[in-house]
Amino acid sequence: MTSKQRFKATIDGKQYIIVSDHSNEHILAVVDIINQQLNQLKELDPGLSKEDRSILMAINAVSDQLVKEDQIASLEEDLDTLTSPGNTRETDTPRVQPKVPFERPEN
């Protein structure tokens, strides 16, 4: 079991303590992306409140997560199909014959 660590992070000017089993580098990357996205929303619409920016960012994050989950499920289905016992895909493809006859040298 991985031990959880506590991290101090500043998000949109406010201090938070984050408890996670991820690495320090991972948490720093997450915090950096959050701050970048919040700043982008602030630039796009300076009238948005912190709460509205946070909710919009959460909606984007969950939407991205659902898209990634769908992509993973699709790839897993493809992998199951390719690795299933009845799959003859390899044998369906004809082998390419060399244009020049090949003979092994005698020792």
PDB file of N, CA and C in Angstrom, residues 29-97:
ATOM      1  N   ALA A  29       2.375  19.262 -11.052  1.00  0.00           N
ATOM      2  CA  ALA A  29       1.856  19.365 -12.422  1.00  0.00           C
ATOM      3  C   ALA A  29       0.354  19.626 -12.408  1.00  0.00           C
ATOM      4  N   VAL A  30      -0.368  18.934 -11.533  1.00  0.00           N
ATOM      5  CA  VAL A  30      -1.818  19.129 -11.426  1.00  0.00           C
ATOM      6  C   VAL A  30      -2.127  20.566 -11.012  1.00  0.00           C
ATOM      7  N   VAL A  31      -1.453  21.039  -9.980  1.00  0.00           N
ATOM      8  CA  VAL A  31      -1.682  22.403  -9.490  1.00  0.00           C
ATOM      9  C   VAL A  31      -1.345  23.424 -10.576  1.00  0.00           C
ATOM     10  N   ASP A  32      -0.275  23.200 -11.303  1.00  0.00           N
ATOM     11  CA  ASP A  32       0.116  24.111 -12.381  1.00  0.00           C
ATOM     12  C   ASP A  32      -0.960  24.174 -13.464  1.00  0.00           C
ATOM     13  N   ILE A  33      -1.479  23.021 -13.858  1.00  0.00           N
ATOM     14  CA  ILE A  33      -2.535  22.985 -14.886  1.00  0.00           C
ATOM     15  C   ILE A  33      -3.793  23.685 -14.380  1.00  0.00           C
ATOM     16  N   ILE A  34      -4.161  23.435 -13.129  1.00  0.00           N
ATOM     17  CA  ILE A  34      -5.347  24.088 -12.559  1.00  0.00           C
ATOM     18  C   ILE A  34      -5.184  25.603 -12.606  1.00  0.00           C
ATOM     19  N   ASN A  35      -4.038  26.098 -12.155  1.00  0.00           N
ATOM     20  CA  ASN A  35      -3.813  27.547 -12.161  1.00  0.00           C
ATOM     21  C   ASN A  35      -3.816  28.117 -13.577  1.00  0.00           C
ATOM     22  N   GLN A  36      -3.223  27.399 -14.527  1.00  0.00           N
ATOM     23  CA  GLN A  36      -3.236  27.859 -15.919  1.00  0.00           C
ATOM     24  C   GLN A  36      -4.664  27.959 -16.446  1.00  0.00           C
ATOM     25  N   GLN A  37      -5.469  26.924 -16.193  1.00  0.00           N
ATOM     26  CA  GLN A  37      -6.837  26.921 -16.709  1.00  0.00           C
ATOM     27  C   GLN A  37      -7.693  27.987 -16.032  1.00  0.00           C
ATOM     28  N   LEU A  38      -7.511  28.175 -14.724  1.00  0.00           N
ATOM     29  CA  LEU A  38      -8.256  29.235 -14.040  1.00  0.00           C
ATOM     30  C   LEU A  38      -7.874  30.606 -14.586  1.00  0.00           C
ATOM     31  N   ASN A  39      -6.585  30.812 -14.863  1.00  0.00           N
ATOM     32  CA  ASN A  39      -6.141  32.090 -15.439  1.00  0.00           C
ATOM     33  C   ASN A  39      -6.696  32.292 -16.845  1.00  0.00           C
ATOM     34  N   GLN A  40      -6.763  31.223 -17.638  1.00  0.00           N
ATOM     35  CA  GLN A  40      -7.341  31.329 -18.981  1.00  0.00           C
ATOM     36  C   GLN A  40      -8.807  31.740 -18.901  1.00  0.00           C
ATOM     37  N   LEU A  41      -9.548  31.123 -17.982  1.00  0.00           N
ATOM     38  CA  LEU A  41     -10.958  31.485 -17.820  1.00  0.00           C
ATOM     39  C   LEU A  41     -11.100  32.932 -17.363  1.00  0.00           C
ATOM     40  N   LYS A  42     -10.201  33.378 -16.494  1.00  0.00           N
ATOM     41  CA  LYS A  42     -10.231  34.765 -16.010  1.00  0.00           C
ATOM     42  C   LYS A  42      -9.977  35.734 -17.165  1.00  0.00           C
ATOM     43  N   GLU A  43      -9.045  35.377 -18.064  1.00  0.00           N
ATOM     44  CA  GLU A  43      -8.749  36.229 -19.219  1.00  0.00           C
ATOM     45  C   GLU A  43      -9.903  36.235 -20.215  1.00  0.00           C
ATOM     46  N   LEU A  44     -10.538  35.071 -20.410  1.00  0.00           N
ATOM     47  CA  LEU A  44     -11.650  34.990 -21.356  1.00  0.00           C
ATOM     48  C   LEU A  44     -12.863  35.784 -20.882  1.00  0.00           C
ATOM     49  N   ASP A  45     -13.133  35.731 -19.582  1.00  0.00           N
ATOM     50  CA  ASP A  45     -14.283  36.447 -19.035  1.00  0.00           C
ATOM     51  C   ASP A  45     -13.938  36.943 -17.635  1.00  0.00           C
ATOM     52  N   PRO A  46     -13.387  38.160 -17.557  1.00  0.00           N
ATOM     53  CA  PRO A  46     -12.979  38.692 -16.255  1.00  0.00           C
ATOM     54  C   PRO A  46     -14.140  38.841 -15.266  1.00  0.00           C
ATOM     55  N   GLY A  47     -15.357  38.835 -15.760  1.00  0.00           N
ATOM     56  CA  GLY A  47     -16.516  38.993 -14.894  1.00  0.00           C
ATOM     57  C   GLY A  47     -16.923  37.727 -14.154  1.00  0.00           C
ATOM     58  N   LEU A  48     -16.334  36.596 -14.525  1.00  0.00           N
ATOM     59  CA  LEU A  48     -16.681  35.343 -13.849  1.00  0.00           C
ATOM     60  C   LEU A  48     -16.146  35.339 -12.425  1.00  0.00           C
ATOM     61  N   SER A  49     -16.958  34.850 -11.507  1.00  0.00           N
ATOM     62  CA  SER A  49     -16.499  34.718 -10.124  1.00  0.00           C
ATOM     63  C   SER A  49     -15.550  33.525 -10.015  1.00  0.00           C
ATOM     64  N   LYS A  50     -14.814  33.460  -8.897  1.00  0.00           N
ATOM     65  CA  LYS A  50     -13.930  32.307  -8.669  1.00  0.00           C
ATOM     66  C   LYS A  50     -14.744  31.019  -8.678  1.00  0.00           C
ATOM     67  N   GLU A  51     -15.928  31.081  -8.081  1.00  0.00           N
ATOM     68  CA  GLU A  51     -16.777  29.888  -8.029  1.00  0.00           C
ATOM     69  C   GLU A  51     -17.190  29.452  -9.434  1.00  0.00           C
ATOM     70  N   ASP A  52     -17.602  30.402 -10.264  1.00  0.00           N
ATOM     71  CA  ASP A  52     -18.011  30.064 -11.629  1.00  0.00           C
ATOM     72  C   ASP A  52     -16.843  29.498 -12.436  1.00  0.00           C
ATOM     73  N   ARG A  53     -15.644  30.106 -12.281  1.00  0.00           N
ATOM     74  CA  ARG A  53     -14.467  29.577 -12.983  1.00  0.00           C
ATOM     75  C   ARG A  53     -14.163  28.156 -12.525  1.00  0.00           C
ATOM     76  N   SER A  54     -14.286  27.924 -11.231  1.00  0.00           N
ATOM     77  CA  SER A  54     -14.011  26.586 -10.685  1.00  0.00           C
ATOM     78  C   SER A  54     -15.015  25.560 -11.193  1.00  0.00           C
ATOM     79  N   ILE A  55     -16.284  25.946 -11.253  1.00  0.00           N
ATOM     80  CA  ILE A  55     -17.313  25.022 -11.740  1.00  0.00           C
ATOM     81  C   ILE A  55     -17.105  24.730 -13.221  1.00  0.00           C
ATOM     82  N   LEU A  56     -16.813  25.753 -14.018  1.00  0.00           N
ATOM     83  CA  LEU A  56     -16.558  25.530 -15.444  1.00  0.00           C
ATOM     84  C   LEU A  56     -15.354  24.618 -15.646  1.00  0.00           C
ATOM     85  N   MET A  57     -14.317  24.818 -14.837  1.00  0.00           N
ATOM     86  CA  MET A  57     -13.142  23.969 -14.954  1.00  0.00           C
ATOM     87  C   MET A  57     -13.465  22.531 -14.549  1.00  0.00           C
ATOM     88  N   ALA A  58     -14.276  22.357 -13.515  1.00  0.00           N
ATOM     89  CA  ALA A  58     -14.675  21.010 -13.095  1.00  0.00           C
ATOM     90  C   ALA A  58     -15.485  20.326 -14.194  1.00  0.00           C
ATOM     91  N   ILE A  59     -16.364  21.066 -14.849  1.00  0.00           N
ATOM     92  CA  ILE A  59     -17.149  20.507 -15.956  1.00  0.00           C
ATOM     93  C   ILE A  59     -16.215  20.054 -17.073  1.00  0.00           C
ATOM     94  N   ASN A  60     -15.240  20.886 -17.422  1.00  0.00           N
ATOM     95  CA  ASN A  60     -14.275  20.511 -18.462  1.00  0.00           C
ATOM     96  C   ASN A  60     -13.479  19.279 -18.062  1.00  0.00           C
ATOM     97  N   ALA A  61     -13.061  19.216 -16.796  1.00  0.00           N
ATOM     98  CA  ALA A  61     -12.257  18.082 -16.331  1.00  0.00           C
ATOM     99  C   ALA A  61     -13.053  16.781 -16.381  1.00  0.00           C
ATOM    100  N   VAL A  62     -14.303  16.817 -15.937  1.00  0.00           N
ATOM    101  CA  VAL A  62     -15.128  15.607 -15.960  1.00  0.00           C
ATOM    102  C   VAL A  62     -15.445  15.211 -17.395  1.00  0.00           C
ATOM    103  N   SER A  63     -15.697  16.195 -18.252  1.00  0.00           N
ATOM    104  CA  SER A  63     -15.942  15.895 -19.661  1.00  0.00           C
ATOM    105  C   SER A  63     -14.728  15.211 -20.284  1.00  0.00           C
ATOM    106  N   ASP A  64     -13.534  15.762 -20.039  1.00  0.00           N
ATOM    107  CA  ASP A  64     -12.301  15.145 -20.550  1.00  0.00           C
ATOM    108  C   ASP A  64     -12.128  13.732 -20.010  1.00  0.00           C
ATOM    109  N   GLN A  65     -12.443  13.541 -18.730  1.00  0.00           N
ATOM    110  CA  GLN A  65     -12.321  12.215 -18.120  1.00  0.00           C
ATOM    111  C   GLN A  65     -13.246  11.212 -18.805  1.00  0.00           C
ATOM    112  N   LEU A  66     -14.489  11.617 -19.081  1.00  0.00           N
ATOM    113  CA  LEU A  66     -15.431  10.714 -19.746  1.00  0.00           C
ATOM    114  C   LEU A  66     -14.960  10.353 -21.150  1.00  0.00           C
ATOM    115  N   VAL A  67     -14.421  11.326 -21.871  1.00  0.00           N
ATOM    116  CA  VAL A  67     -13.889  11.061 -23.213  1.00  0.00           C
ATOM    117  C   VAL A  67     -12.750  10.055 -23.127  1.00  0.00           C
ATOM    118  N   LYS A  68     -11.835  10.250 -22.175  1.00  0.00           N
ATOM    119  CA  LYS A  68     -10.696   9.325 -22.013  1.00  0.00           C
ATOM    120  C   LYS A  68     -11.176   7.934 -21.618  1.00  0.00           C
ATOM    121  N   GLU A  69     -12.174   7.850 -20.740  1.00  0.00           N
ATOM    122  CA  GLU A  69     -12.707   6.545 -20.343  1.00  0.00           C
ATOM    123  C   GLU A  69     -13.327   5.820 -21.539  1.00  0.00           C
ATOM    124  N   ASP A  70     -14.040   6.565 -22.393  1.00  0.00           N
ATOM    125  CA  ASP A  70     -14.603   5.964 -23.608  1.00  0.00           C
ATOM    126  C   ASP A  70     -13.496   5.469 -24.533  1.00  0.00           C
ATOM    127  N   GLN A  71     -12.433   6.259 -24.676  1.00  0.00           N
ATOM    128  CA  GLN A  71     -11.306   5.850 -25.517  1.00  0.00           C
ATOM    129  C   GLN A  71     -10.647   4.591 -24.965  1.00  0.00           C
ATOM    130  N   ILE A  72     -10.467   4.528 -23.661  1.00  0.00           N
ATOM    131  CA  ILE A  72      -9.861   3.345 -23.038  1.00  0.00           C
ATOM    132  C   ILE A  72     -10.745   2.126 -23.250  1.00  0.00           C
ATOM    133  N   ALA A  73     -12.056   2.278 -23.047  1.00  0.00           N
ATOM    134  CA  ALA A  73     -12.977   1.156 -23.238  1.00  0.00           C
ATOM    135  C   ALA A  73     -12.928   0.654 -24.675  1.00  0.00           C
ATOM    136  N   SER A  74     -12.877   1.578 -25.629  1.00  0.00           N
ATOM    137  CA  SER A  74     -12.805   1.195 -27.038  1.00  0.00           C
ATOM    138  C   SER A  74     -11.505   0.454 -27.338  1.00  0.00           C
ATOM    139  N   LEU A  75     -10.392   0.950 -26.812  1.00  0.00           N
ATOM    140  CA  LEU A  75      -9.104   0.286 -27.023  1.00  0.00           C
ATOM    141  C   LEU A  75      -9.071  -1.092 -26.364  1.00  0.00           C
ATOM    142  N   GLU A  76      -9.696  -1.213 -25.187  1.00  0.00           N
ATOM    143  CA  GLU A  76      -9.751  -2.516 -24.521  1.00  0.00           C
ATOM    144  C   GLU A  76     -10.574  -3.509 -25.339  1.00  0.00           C
ATOM    145  N   GLU A  77     -11.668  -3.036 -25.937  1.00  0.00           N
ATOM    146  CA  GLU A  77     -12.468  -3.908 -26.803  1.00  0.00           C
ATOM    147  C   GLU A  77     -11.651  -4.358 -28.010  1.00  0.00           C
ATOM    148  N   ASP A  78     -10.934  -3.416 -28.624  1.00  0.00           N
ATOM    149  CA  ASP A  78     -10.075  -3.762 -29.763  1.00  0.00           C
ATOM    150  C   ASP A  78      -9.024  -4.788 -29.361  1.00  0.00           C
ATOM    151  N   LEU A  79      -8.423  -4.593 -28.204  1.00  0.00           N
ATOM    152  CA  LEU A  79      -7.403  -5.521 -27.721  1.00  0.00           C
ATOM    153  C   LEU A  79      -7.997  -6.898 -27.465  1.00  0.00           C
ATOM    154  N   ASP A  80      -9.184  -6.944 -26.851  1.00  0.00           N
ATOM    155  CA  ASP A  80      -9.851  -8.230 -26.614  1.00  0.00           C
ATOM    156  C   ASP A  80     -10.136  -8.944 -27.927  1.00  0.00           C
ATOM    157  N   THR A  81     -10.586  -8.182 -28.924  1.00  0.00           N
ATOM    158  CA  THR A  81     -10.874  -8.771 -30.229  1.00  0.00           C
ATOM    159  C   THR A  81      -9.605  -9.327 -30.862  1.00  0.00           C
ATOM    160  N   LEU A  82      -8.537  -8.557 -30.798  1.00  0.00           N
ATOM    161  CA  LEU A  82      -7.282  -8.981 -31.421  1.00  0.00           C
ATOM    162  C   LEU A  82      -6.632 -10.159 -30.709  1.00  0.00           C
ATOM    163  N   THR A  83      -6.860 -10.280 -29.419  1.00  0.00           N
ATOM    164  CA  THR A  83      -6.217 -11.356 -28.661  1.00  0.00           C
ATOM    165  C   THR A  83      -7.145 -12.525 -28.371  1.00  0.00           C
ATOM    166  N   SER A  84      -8.362 -12.491 -28.901  1.00  0.00           N
ATOM    167  CA  SER A  84      -9.294 -13.592 -28.643  1.00  0.00           C
ATOM    168  C   SER A  84      -8.844 -14.848 -29.388  1.00  0.00           C
ATOM    169  N   PRO A  85      -9.137 -16.043 -28.821  1.00  0.00           N
ATOM    170  CA  PRO A  85      -8.682 -17.298 -29.435  1.00  0.00           C
ATOM    171  C   PRO A  85      -9.169 -17.497 -30.869  1.00  0.00           C
ATOM    172  N   GLY A  86     -10.333 -17.000 -31.210  1.00  0.00           N
ATOM    173  CA  GLY A  86     -10.876 -17.200 -32.548  1.00  0.00           C
ATOM    174  C   GLY A  86     -10.341 -16.233 -33.585  1.00  0.00           C
ATOM    175  N   ASN A  87      -9.532 -15.288 -33.178  1.00  0.00           N
ATOM    176  CA  ASN A  87      -9.011 -14.294 -34.111  1.00  0.00           C
ATOM    177  C   ASN A  87      -7.944 -14.926 -34.997  1.00  0.00           C
ATOM    178  N   THR A  88      -8.166 -14.846 -36.297  1.00  0.00           N
ATOM    179  CA  THR A  88      -7.205 -15.418 -37.254  1.00  0.00           C
ATOM    180  C   THR A  88      -6.571 -14.327 -38.092  1.00  0.00           C
ATOM    181  N   ARG A  89      -6.558 -13.139 -37.571  1.00  0.00           N
ATOM    182  CA  ARG A  89      -6.068 -11.999 -38.345  1.00  0.00           C
ATOM    183  C   ARG A  89      -4.653 -12.218 -38.869  1.00  0.00           C
ATOM    184  N   GLU A  90      -3.768 -12.784 -38.040  1.00  0.00           N
ATOM    185  CA  GLU A  90      -2.394 -13.015 -38.495  1.00  0.00           C
ATOM    186  C   GLU A  90      -2.345 -13.982 -39.665  1.00  0.00           C
ATOM    187  N   THR A  91      -3.134 -15.047 -39.599  1.00  0.00           N
ATOM    188  CA  THR A  91      -3.072 -16.052 -40.656  1.00  0.00           C
ATOM    189  C   THR A  91      -3.836 -15.619 -41.896  1.00  0.00           C
ATOM    190  N   ASP A  92      -4.701 -14.623 -41.772  1.00  0.00           N
ATOM    191  CA  ASP A  92      -5.437 -14.128 -42.934  1.00  0.00           C
ATOM    192  C   ASP A  92      -4.534 -13.316 -43.855  1.00  0.00           C
ATOM    193  N   THR A  93      -3.484 -12.746 -43.315  1.00  0.00           N
ATOM    194  CA  THR A  93      -2.584 -11.916 -44.107  1.00  0.00           C
ATOM    195  C   THR A  93      -1.559 -12.801 -44.796  1.00  0.00           C
ATOM    196  N   PRO A  94      -1.522 -12.747 -46.131  1.00  0.00           N
ATOM    197  CA  PRO A  94      -0.542 -13.597 -46.820  1.00  0.00           C
ATOM    198  C   PRO A  94       0.877 -13.131 -46.526  1.00  0.00           C
ATOM    199  N   ARG A  95       1.767 -14.073 -46.430  1.00  0.00           N
ATOM    200  CA  ARG A  95       3.174 -13.742 -46.200  1.00  0.00           C
ATOM    201  C   ARG A  95       3.779 -13.226 -47.500  1.00  0.00           C
ATOM    202  N   VAL A  96       4.633 -12.237 -47.368  1.00  0.00           N
ATOM    203  CA  VAL A  96       5.310 -11.671 -48.528  1.00  0.00           C
ATOM    204  C   VAL A  96       6.497 -12.564 -48.857  1.00  0.00           C
ATOM    205  N   GLN A  97       6.573 -12.959 -50.112  1.00  0.00           N
ATOM    206  CA  GLN A  97       7.689 -13.788 -50.561  1.00  0.00           C
ATOM    207  C   GLN A  97       8.805 -12.877 -51.047  1.00  0.00           C
TER     208      GLN A  97
END
